[in-house]
PDB file of C-alpha atoms in Angstrom:
ATOM      1  CA  MET A   2      48.374  89.915 -79.857  1.00  0.00           C
ATOM      2  CA  PRO A   3      46.087  86.858 -80.158  1.00  0.00           C
ATOM      3  CA  PHE A   4      46.044  84.815 -83.346  1.00  0.00           C
ATOM      4  CA  LYS A   5      42.803  85.903 -85.010  1.00  0.00           C
ATOM      5  CA  THR A   6      43.848  85.563 -88.648  1.00  0.00           C
ATOM      6  CA  VAL A   7      45.650  82.331 -89.589  1.00  0.00           C
ATOM      7  CA  THR A   8      46.893  81.980 -93.165  1.00  0.00           C
ATOM      8  CA  THR A   9      48.369  79.094 -95.106  1.00  0.00           C
ATOM      9  CA  VAL A  10      49.554  78.766 -98.704  1.00  0.00           C
ATOM     10  CA  VAL A  11      48.718  75.620-100.664  1.00  0.00           C
ATOM     11  CA  CYS A  12      50.530  74.854-103.941  1.00  0.00           C
ATOM     12  CA  SER A  13      49.639  71.164-104.023  1.00  0.00           C
ATOM     13  CA  MET A  14      47.289  69.156-101.842  1.00  0.00           C
ATOM     14  CA  ASP A  15      49.672  66.209-102.018  1.00  0.00           C
ATOM     15  CA  ALA A  16      52.634  68.201-100.690  1.00  0.00           C
ATOM     16  CA  ASP A  17      50.907  70.724 -98.434  1.00  0.00           C
ATOM     17  CA  SER A  18      47.832  69.016 -96.937  1.00  0.00           C
ATOM     18  CA  HIS A  19      49.542  68.383 -93.577  1.00  0.00           C
ATOM     19  CA  ALA A  20      50.202  72.136 -93.216  1.00  0.00           C
ATOM     20  CA  LEU A  21      46.554  72.809 -94.065  1.00  0.00           C
ATOM     21  CA  ASP A  22      45.507  70.339 -91.350  1.00  0.00           C
ATOM     22  CA  ALA A  23      47.746  72.147 -88.848  1.00  0.00           C
ATOM     23  CA  ALA A  24      46.324  75.519 -89.873  1.00  0.00           C
ATOM     24  CA  ILE A  25      42.796  74.181 -89.318  1.00  0.00           C
ATOM     25  CA  ALA A  26      43.774  72.884 -85.857  1.00  0.00           C
ATOM     26  CA  LEU A  27      45.383  76.202 -84.886  1.00  0.00           C
ATOM     27  CA  THR A  28      42.414  78.180 -86.168  1.00  0.00           C
ATOM     28  CA  ARG A  29      40.011  76.101 -84.109  1.00  0.00           C
ATOM     29  CA  ARG A  30      42.254  76.290 -81.044  1.00  0.00           C
ATOM     30  CA  GLU A  31      42.541  80.093 -81.217  1.00  0.00           C
ATOM     31  CA  ASP A  32      38.931  80.734 -82.299  1.00  0.00           C
ATOM     32  CA  ALA A  33      40.326  82.493 -85.352  1.00  0.00           C
ATOM     33  CA  HIS A  34      39.628  82.878 -89.081  1.00  0.00           C
ATOM     34  CA  LEU A  35      41.494  80.732 -91.618  1.00  0.00           C
ATOM     35  CA  GLU A  36      42.598  82.239 -94.921  1.00  0.00           C
ATOM     36  CA  VAL A  37      43.915  79.767 -97.536  1.00  0.00           C
ATOM     37  CA  ILE A  38      45.899  81.105-100.480  1.00  0.00           C
ATOM     38  CA  CYS A  39      45.558  78.623-103.351  1.00  0.00           C
ATOM     39  CA  LEU A  40      48.621  79.251-105.476  1.00  0.00           C
ATOM     40  CA  GLY A  41      49.106  78.450-109.139  1.00  0.00           C
ATOM     41  CA  LEU A  42      52.661  79.073-110.324  1.00  0.00           C
ATOM     42  CA  ASP A  43      53.709  80.277-113.753  1.00  0.00           C
ATOM     43  CA  ARG A  44      57.324  79.152-114.017  1.00  0.00           C
ATOM     44  CA  THR A  45      58.031  81.072-117.228  1.00  0.00           C
ATOM     45  CA  GLN A  46      61.470  82.680-117.368  1.00  0.00           C
ATOM     46  CA  PRO A  47      61.186  85.704-119.678  1.00  0.00           C
ATOM     47  CA  GLY A  48      64.004  85.871-122.214  1.00  0.00           C
ATOM     48  CA  PHE A  49      64.690  82.134-122.089  1.00  0.00           C
ATOM     49  CA  TYR A  50      62.688  81.188-125.199  1.00  0.00           C
ATOM     50  CA  TYR A  51      63.434  81.869-128.863  1.00  0.00           C
ATOM     51  CA  ALA A  52      62.189  85.151-130.310  1.00  0.00           C
ATOM     52  CA  GLY A  53      58.601  84.908-131.504  1.00  0.00           C
ATOM     53  CA  THR A  54      57.579  82.143-129.115  1.00  0.00           C
ATOM     54  CA  ASN A  55      57.396  84.179-125.901  1.00  0.00           C
ATOM     55  CA  ALA A  56      53.793  85.342-126.241  1.00  0.00           C
ATOM     56  CA  LEU A  57      52.458  81.845-126.924  1.00  0.00           C
ATOM     57  CA  VAL A  58      54.483  80.256-124.142  1.00  0.00           C
ATOM     58  CA  LEU A  59      53.514  82.966-121.667  1.00  0.00           C
ATOM     59  CA  GLN A  60      49.829  82.496-122.503  1.00  0.00           C
ATOM     60  CA  ASP A  61      49.999  78.705-122.183  1.00  0.00           C
ATOM     61  CA  ASN A  62      51.862  78.859-118.885  1.00  0.00           C
ATOM     62  CA  LEU A  63      49.494  81.460-117.482  1.00  0.00           C
ATOM     63  CA  GLN A  64      46.477  79.338-118.398  1.00  0.00           C
ATOM     64  CA  GLN A  65      48.094  76.294-116.781  1.00  0.00           C
ATOM     65  CA  ALA A  66      48.830  78.290-113.604  1.00  0.00           C
ATOM     66  CA  GLN A  67      45.219  79.471-113.481  1.00  0.00           C
ATOM     67  CA  ALA A  68      43.997  75.894-113.921  1.00  0.00           C
ATOM     68  CA  ASP A  69      46.336  74.703-111.144  1.00  0.00           C
ATOM     69  CA  SER A  70      45.114  77.450-108.819  1.00  0.00           C
ATOM     70  CA  LYS A  71      41.468  76.543-109.481  1.00  0.00           C
ATOM     71  CA  ALA A  72      42.147  72.837-108.916  1.00  0.00           C
ATOM     72  CA  VAL A  73      43.802  73.574-105.559  1.00  0.00           C
ATOM     73  CA  ASP A  74      40.986  75.959-104.637  1.00  0.00           C
ATOM     74  CA  ASP A  75      38.342  73.321-105.427  1.00  0.00           C
ATOM     75  CA  ALA A  76      40.194  70.716-103.330  1.00  0.00           C
ATOM     76  CA  VAL A  77      40.621  73.105-100.395  1.00  0.00           C
ATOM     77  CA  ILE A  78      36.953  74.122-100.456  1.00  0.00           C
ATOM     78  CA  LYS A  79      35.964  70.447-100.443  1.00  0.00           C
ATOM     79  CA  ARG A  80      38.292  69.863 -97.470  1.00  0.00           C
ATOM     80  CA  LEU A  81      37.030  72.866 -95.467  1.00  0.00           C
ATOM     81  CA  THR A  82      33.287  72.544 -96.100  1.00  0.00           C
ATOM     82  CA  ALA A  83      32.871  70.084 -93.244  1.00  0.00           C
ATOM     83  CA  GLU A  84      34.951  72.118 -90.748  1.00  0.00           C
ATOM     84  CA  ASP A  85      33.400  74.114 -87.901  1.00  0.00           C
ATOM     85  CA  ILE A  86      35.655  77.163 -88.315  1.00  0.00           C
ATOM     86  CA  PRO A  87      35.303  80.409 -90.292  1.00  0.00           C
ATOM     87  CA  TRP A  88      37.389  80.213 -93.447  1.00  0.00           C
ATOM     88  CA  SER A  89      37.898  81.683 -96.880  1.00  0.00           C
ATOM     89  CA  THR A  90      40.027  80.856 -99.919  1.00  0.00           C
ATOM     90  CA  ASN A  91      41.978  83.145-102.198  1.00  0.00           C
ATOM     91  CA  PRO A  92      43.012  81.571-105.532  1.00  0.00           C
ATOM     92  CA  ILE A  93      45.920  83.483-107.070  1.00  0.00           C
ATOM     93  CA  THR A  94      48.482  82.965-109.820  1.00  0.00           C
ATOM     94  CA  ALA A  95      52.023  84.310-109.821  1.00  0.00           C
ATOM     95  CA  GLN A  96      55.268  84.102-111.714  1.00  0.00           C
ATOM     96  CA  MET A  97      58.286  82.945-109.721  1.00  0.00           C
ATOM     97  CA  ALA A  98      59.997  86.299-110.334  1.00  0.00           C
ATOM     98  CA  GLY A  99      57.127  88.199-108.708  1.00  0.00           C
ATOM     99  CA  LEU A 100      56.058  85.651-106.124  1.00  0.00           C
ATOM    100  CA  THR A 101      57.556  87.339-103.049  1.00  0.00           C
ATOM    101  CA  PRO A 102      55.920  90.794-103.334  1.00  0.00           C
ATOM    102  CA  GLN A 103      52.597  89.325-104.414  1.00  0.00           C
ATOM    103  CA  LEU A 104      52.425  86.915-101.472  1.00  0.00           C
ATOM    104  CA  ALA A 105      53.739  89.472 -98.981  1.00  0.00           C
ATOM    105  CA  HIS A 106      50.850  91.762 -99.887  1.00  0.00           C
ATOM    106  CA  TYR A 107      48.393  89.178 -98.546  1.00  0.00           C
ATOM    107  CA  LEU A 108      50.471  87.586 -95.774  1.00  0.00           C
ATOM    108  CA  ARG A 109      51.307  90.847 -93.975  1.00  0.00           C
ATOM    109  CA  PHE A 110      47.718  91.069 -92.699  1.00  0.00           C
ATOM    110  CA  SER A 111      47.937  87.692 -90.927  1.00  0.00           C
ATOM    111  CA  ASP A 112      48.755  87.073 -87.276  1.00  0.00           C
ATOM    112  CA  VAL A 113      50.545  83.812 -88.133  1.00  0.00           C
ATOM    113  CA  VAL A 114      51.267  81.875 -91.333  1.00  0.00           C
ATOM    114  CA  VAL A 115      51.317  78.062 -91.296  1.00  0.00           C
ATOM    115  CA  LEU A 116      53.604  76.478 -93.914  1.00  0.00           C
ATOM    116  CA  PRO A 117      55.146  73.078 -94.701  1.00  0.00           C
ATOM    117  CA  ARG A 118      58.857  72.427 -94.254  1.00  0.00           C
ATOM    118  CA  PRO A 119      60.586  74.120 -97.222  1.00  0.00           C
ATOM    119  CA  TYR A 120      63.335  71.507 -97.622  1.00  0.00           C
ATOM    120  CA  GLY A 121      63.288  67.804 -98.464  1.00  0.00           C
ATOM    121  CA  ALA A 122      61.551  65.409-100.837  1.00  0.00           C
ATOM    122  CA  GLY A 123      58.704  66.914-102.829  1.00  0.00           C
ATOM    123  CA  ARG A 124      59.784  70.483-102.103  1.00  0.00           C
ATOM    124  CA  GLY A 125      60.535  72.982-104.841  1.00  0.00           C
ATOM    125  CA  HIS A 126      62.165  76.377-104.796  1.00  0.00           C
ATOM    126  CA  GLU A 127      58.734  77.938-104.354  1.00  0.00           C
ATOM    127  CA  HIS A 128      58.379  76.547-100.821  1.00  0.00           C
ATOM    128  CA  GLU A 129      61.514  78.352 -99.669  1.00  0.00           C
ATOM    129  CA  GLU A 130      60.374  81.471-101.523  1.00  0.00           C
ATOM    130  CA  ILE A 131      56.996  81.390 -99.760  1.00  0.00           C
ATOM    131  CA  LEU A 132      58.647  81.043 -96.342  1.00  0.00           C
ATOM    132  CA  GLU A 133      60.976  83.962 -97.004  1.00  0.00           C
ATOM    133  CA  ALA A 134      58.101  86.071 -98.371  1.00  0.00           C
ATOM    134  CA  ALA A 135      56.303  85.649 -95.047  1.00  0.00           C
ATOM    135  CA  LEU A 136      59.351  86.184 -92.820  1.00  0.00           C
ATOM    136  CA  PHE A 137      61.202  88.989 -94.588  1.00  0.00           C
ATOM    137  CA  SER A 138      58.651  90.814 -96.728  1.00  0.00           C
ATOM    138  CA  GLY A 139      55.433  90.127 -94.840  1.00  0.00           C
ATOM    139  CA  HIS A 140      57.094  90.447 -91.401  1.00  0.00           C
ATOM    140  CA  VAL A 141      54.751  87.846 -89.928  1.00  0.00           C
ATOM    141  CA  PRO A 142      55.489  84.852 -87.645  1.00  0.00           C
ATOM    142  CA  VAL A 143      55.565  81.497 -89.420  1.00  0.00           C
ATOM    143  CA  LEU A 144      54.676  78.091 -88.006  1.00  0.00           C
ATOM    144  CA  VAL A 145      56.592  75.472 -90.031  1.00  0.00           C
ATOM    145  CA  ILE A 146      55.150  71.954 -90.015  1.00  0.00           C
ATOM    146  CA  PRO A 147      57.488  69.001 -90.790  1.00  0.00           C
ATOM    147  CA  ASP A 148      56.119  66.369 -93.151  1.00  0.00           C
ATOM    148  CA  ASN A 149      55.273  63.767 -90.498  1.00  0.00           C
ATOM    149  CA  ALA A 150      54.253  66.190 -87.745  1.00  0.00           C
ATOM    150  CA  THR A 151      50.842  67.254 -86.557  1.00  0.00           C
ATOM    151  CA  LEU A 152      49.852  70.199 -84.421  1.00  0.00           C
ATOM    152  CA  PRO A 153      48.336  68.798 -81.225  1.00  0.00           C
ATOM    153  CA  ASP A 154      44.963  70.122 -80.106  1.00  0.00           C
ATOM    154  CA  THR A 155      46.601  71.121 -76.823  1.00  0.00           C
ATOM    155  CA  ILE A 156      50.186  72.386 -76.881  1.00  0.00           C
ATOM    156  CA  LYS A 157      51.451  71.404 -73.447  1.00  0.00           C
ATOM    157  CA  ARG A 158      55.244  71.659 -73.600  1.00  0.00           C
ATOM    158  CA  VAL A 159      57.213  74.290 -75.493  1.00  0.00           C
ATOM    159  CA  VAL A 160      60.958  74.731 -75.945  1.00  0.00           C
ATOM    160  CA  VAL A 161      62.047  78.341 -76.491  1.00  0.00           C
ATOM    161  CA  ALA A 162      65.506  78.737 -78.050  1.00  0.00           C
ATOM    162  CA  TRP A 163      67.001  81.861 -76.449  1.00  0.00           C
ATOM    163  CA  ASN A 164      70.207  83.532 -77.633  1.00  0.00           C
ATOM    164  CA  GLU A 165      69.394  87.123 -76.610  1.00  0.00           C
ATOM    165  CA  SER A 166      68.833  88.146 -80.254  1.00  0.00           C
ATOM    166  CA  ALA A 167      66.171  90.555 -81.437  1.00  0.00           C
ATOM    167  CA  GLU A 168      64.809  87.790 -83.711  1.00  0.00           C
ATOM    168  CA  ALA A 169      64.356  85.413 -80.772  1.00  0.00           C
ATOM    169  CA  LEU A 170      62.692  88.029 -78.569  1.00  0.00           C
ATOM    170  CA  GLY A 171      60.342  89.086 -81.361  1.00  0.00           C
ATOM    171  CA  THR A 172      59.307  85.482 -81.912  1.00  0.00           C
ATOM    172  CA  ILE A 173      58.715  84.957 -78.196  1.00  0.00           C
ATOM    173  CA  ARG A 174      56.446  88.006 -78.042  1.00  0.00           C
ATOM    174  CA  ALA A 175      54.546  86.758 -81.096  1.00  0.00           C
ATOM    175  CA  ALA A 176      54.208  83.304 -79.512  1.00  0.00           C
ATOM    176  CA  LEU A 177      52.598  84.534 -76.290  1.00  0.00           C
ATOM    177  CA  PRO A 178      49.134  83.171 -77.238  1.00  0.00           C
ATOM    178  CA  ILE A 179      50.718  79.702 -77.335  1.00  0.00           C
ATOM    179  CA  LEU A 180      53.085  80.147 -74.389  1.00  0.00           C
ATOM    180  CA  GLN A 181      50.372  81.385 -72.035  1.00  0.00           C
ATOM    181  CA  LYS A 182      48.302  78.228 -72.570  1.00  0.00           C
ATOM    182  CA  ALA A 183      51.187  75.740 -72.262  1.00  0.00           C
ATOM    183  CA  ASP A 184      51.774  73.639 -69.151  1.00  0.00           C
ATOM    184  CA  LEU A 185      55.530  74.237 -69.362  1.00  0.00           C
ATOM    185  CA  VAL A 186      57.762  76.584 -71.335  1.00  0.00           C
ATOM    186  CA  ASP A 187      61.437  75.648 -71.271  1.00  0.00           C
ATOM    187  CA  ILE A 188      63.758  78.582 -72.043  1.00  0.00           C
ATOM    188  CA  THR A 189      66.776  76.833 -73.546  1.00  0.00           C
ATOM    189  CA  ILE A 190      70.177  78.546 -73.642  1.00  0.00           C
ATOM    190  CA  ILE A 191      73.221  76.924 -75.239  1.00  0.00           C
ATOM    191  CA  ASP A 192      76.672  78.093 -74.093  1.00  0.00           C
ATOM    192  CA  PRO A 193      75.621  81.499 -72.694  1.00  0.00           C
ATOM    193  CA  PRO A 194      78.252  84.266 -72.955  1.00  0.00           C
ATOM    194  CA  GLN A 195      80.659  84.439 -70.029  1.00  0.00           C
ATOM    195  CA  HIS A 196      80.594  88.225 -70.057  1.00  0.00           C
ATOM    196  CA  GLY A 197      77.389  90.210 -70.132  1.00  0.00           C
ATOM    197  CA  PRO A 198      74.582  91.592 -67.992  1.00  0.00           C
ATOM    198  CA  ASP A 199      72.932  88.146 -67.588  1.00  0.00           C
ATOM    199  CA  ARG A 200      76.098  86.100 -66.988  1.00  0.00           C
ATOM    200  CA  SER A 201      75.116  85.303 -63.390  1.00  0.00           C
ATOM    201  CA  ASP A 202      71.511  84.432 -64.282  1.00  0.00           C
ATOM    202  CA  PRO A 203      71.212  83.349 -67.931  1.00  0.00           C
ATOM    203  CA  GLY A 204      67.652  83.717 -69.141  1.00  0.00           C
ATOM    204  CA  GLY A 205      66.509  85.188 -65.842  1.00  0.00           C
ATOM    205  CA  SER A 206      65.171  88.441 -67.279  1.00  0.00           C
ATOM    206  CA  LEU A 207      63.267  86.642 -70.035  1.00  0.00           C
ATOM    207  CA  CYS A 208      61.850  84.148 -67.551  1.00  0.00           C
ATOM    208  CA  GLN A 209      60.666  87.005 -65.344  1.00  0.00           C
ATOM    209  CA  MET A 210      59.021  88.745 -68.302  1.00  0.00           C
ATOM    210  CA  LEU A 211      57.175  85.574 -69.297  1.00  0.00           C
ATOM    211  CA  VAL A 212      56.048  84.759 -65.754  1.00  0.00           C
ATOM    212  CA  ARG A 213      54.512  88.223 -65.521  1.00  0.00           C
ATOM    213  CA  GLN A 214      52.597  87.366 -68.684  1.00  0.00           C
ATOM    214  CA  GLY A 215      51.150  84.280 -67.008  1.00  0.00           C
ATOM    215  CA  VAL A 216      53.590  81.806 -68.605  1.00  0.00           C
ATOM    216  CA  ARG A 217      54.816  78.796 -66.610  1.00  0.00           C
ATOM    217  CA  ALA A 218      58.491  79.078 -67.534  1.00  0.00           C
ATOM    218  CA  GLU A 219      61.766  77.509 -66.487  1.00  0.00           C
ATOM    219  CA  VAL A 220      65.352  77.856 -67.748  1.00  0.00           C
ATOM    220  CA  SER A 221      67.671  75.141 -69.093  1.00  0.00           C
ATOM    221  CA  VAL A 222      71.332  76.027 -69.681  1.00  0.00           C
ATOM    222  CA  LEU A 223      73.054  73.526 -71.983  1.00  0.00           C
ATOM    223  CA  ALA A 224      76.592  73.018 -73.190  1.00  0.00           C
ATOM    224  CA  LYS A 225      77.259  72.702 -76.909  1.00  0.00           C
ATOM    225  CA  THR A 226      78.295  69.060 -76.730  1.00  0.00           C
ATOM    226  CA  MET A 227      77.505  68.389 -80.404  1.00  0.00           C
ATOM    227  CA  PRO A 228      78.889  70.030 -83.552  1.00  0.00           C
ATOM    228  CA  ARG A 229      75.719  71.946 -84.409  1.00  0.00           C
ATOM    229  CA  VAL A 230      73.400  74.014 -82.241  1.00  0.00           C
ATOM    230  CA  ALA A 231      70.482  72.402 -84.086  1.00  0.00           C
ATOM    231  CA  ASP A 232      71.599  68.948 -82.909  1.00  0.00           C
ATOM    232  CA  VAL A 233      71.685  70.071 -79.266  1.00  0.00           C
ATOM    233  CA  LEU A 234      68.240  71.659 -79.589  1.00  0.00           C
ATOM    234  CA  THR A 235      66.787  68.606 -81.328  1.00  0.00           C
ATOM    235  CA  ARG A 236      68.015  66.304 -78.568  1.00  0.00           C
ATOM    236  CA  HIS A 237      66.665  68.664 -75.896  1.00  0.00           C
ATOM    237  CA  ILE A 238      63.282  68.801 -77.625  1.00  0.00           C
ATOM    238  CA  SER A 239      63.160  65.012 -77.438  1.00  0.00           C
ATOM    239  CA  ASP A 240      64.250  64.974 -73.786  1.00  0.00           C
ATOM    240  CA  LYS A 241      61.530  67.466 -72.860  1.00  0.00           C
ATOM    241  CA  ASP A 242      58.927  65.725 -75.058  1.00  0.00           C
ATOM    242  CA  ALA A 243      58.101  69.164 -76.455  1.00  0.00           C
ATOM    243  CA  ASP A 244      55.176  69.732 -78.802  1.00  0.00           C
ATOM    244  CA  ILE A 245      56.720  72.769 -80.517  1.00  0.00           C
ATOM    245  CA  ILE A 246      59.867  74.910 -80.581  1.00  0.00           C
ATOM    246  CA  VAL A 247      59.906  78.715 -80.682  1.00  0.00           C
ATOM    247  CA  MET A 248      63.012  80.368 -82.142  1.00  0.00           C
ATOM    248  CA  GLY A 249      64.242  83.405 -84.037  1.00  0.00           C
ATOM    249  CA  ALA A 250      64.949  83.004 -87.758  1.00  0.00           C
ATOM    250  CA  TYR A 251      68.080  83.851 -89.724  1.00  0.00           C
ATOM    251  CA  GLY A 252      70.263  85.728 -87.271  1.00  0.00           C
ATOM    252  CA  HIS A 253      72.865  85.882 -90.055  1.00  0.00           C
ATOM    253  CA  SER A 254      72.197  86.954 -93.635  1.00  0.00           C
ATOM    254  CA  ARG A 255      70.055  84.642 -95.734  1.00  0.00           C
ATOM    255  CA  PHE A 256      72.871  84.370 -98.284  1.00  0.00           C
ATOM    256  CA  ARG A 257      75.346  83.231 -95.627  1.00  0.00           C
ATOM    257  CA  GLU A 258      72.884  80.716 -94.216  1.00  0.00           C
ATOM    258  CA  SER A 259      72.005  79.334 -97.656  1.00  0.00           C
ATOM    259  CA  ILE A 260      75.666  78.830 -98.531  1.00  0.00           C
ATOM    260  CA  LEU A 261      77.219  77.878 -95.198  1.00  0.00           C
ATOM    261  CA  GLY A 262      74.192  76.634 -93.309  1.00  0.00           C
ATOM    262  CA  GLY A 263      72.995  77.865 -89.943  1.00  0.00           C
ATOM    263  CA  ALA A 264      70.829  77.013 -86.987  1.00  0.00           C
ATOM    264  CA  THR A 265      67.653  78.095 -88.800  1.00  0.00           C
ATOM    265  CA  ARG A 266      68.224  76.002 -91.902  1.00  0.00           C
ATOM    266  CA  ASN A 267      69.531  73.040 -89.909  1.00  0.00           C
ATOM    267  CA  MET A 268      66.469  73.065 -87.666  1.00  0.00           C
ATOM    268  CA  LEU A 269      64.085  73.287 -90.610  1.00  0.00           C
ATOM    269  CA  GLU A 270      65.837  70.364 -92.304  1.00  0.00           C
ATOM    270  CA  THR A 271      65.961  68.030 -89.304  1.00  0.00           C
ATOM    271  CA  VAL A 272      63.463  68.867 -86.552  1.00  0.00           C
ATOM    272  CA  GLU A 273      60.358  66.692 -86.324  1.00  0.00           C
ATOM    273  CA  VAL A 274      58.108  69.034 -84.309  1.00  0.00           C
ATOM    274  CA  PRO A 275      56.474  72.277 -85.498  1.00  0.00           C
ATOM    275  CA  VAL A 276      58.733  75.356 -85.431  1.00  0.00           C
ATOM    276  CA  LEU A 277      57.386  78.851 -84.755  1.00  0.00           C
ATOM    277  CA  MET A 278      59.805  81.508 -85.990  1.00  0.00           C
ATOM    278  CA  SER A 279      59.967  85.137 -87.059  1.00  0.00           C
ATOM    279  CA  HIS A 280      62.586  87.595 -88.213  1.00  0.00           C
TER     280      HIS A 280
END
């Protein structure tokens, strides 16, 4: 399916403007429509305050969230007025406790959601919550943009992380609009299983599927020569001078990955090129 509806969520222009820039570039590249959710957060925790103060605090926090949403909306409109793409803004307010279902209601109608990296300096819990709302509740592919990264006008070289998982295959299917226009798609496999239907030709079936879709694909089989899969992928991305990486998200439970770490979290914390992922 082509990307015809691109969505991004902006909480702060200071923290999220690079993701907005990437969303604009992708929208123009795909001849799509850009939807910008301008989010004001009410961080009230019901039950935390002394009896008798809840109503006043709730009202003050709600008004502040509405003011924040309007300020972001005004800044986004000013930024988009000069652009030559179709766009719209959607100012909303939400409490942290209800953020996921509220966002998922809007994000599920998108073809792809463009978001900033959820970890690192200047990132709050809401950024991780927004990412998970898109992936797990909205069931939509997400393009994550690191702080210092830009989305090139022409995506020429793509690394596809392939581990035969349903998450990886779903992401690859979702990424076809990007893969079909790339000069080279490198299907990267790290330590393929020694026993299995593809043991004699790792990645061969996927490569064949992509070639039939008009993708210029090749296969790279790598050994896990570093402690983390993310480190091997990051080095390979640099070697291939890739513009973007496509990978499945959270093959293990989110709880396990948040406590023990995992390839998804490690990649999001360290990679310096955009990451397209889905679950």
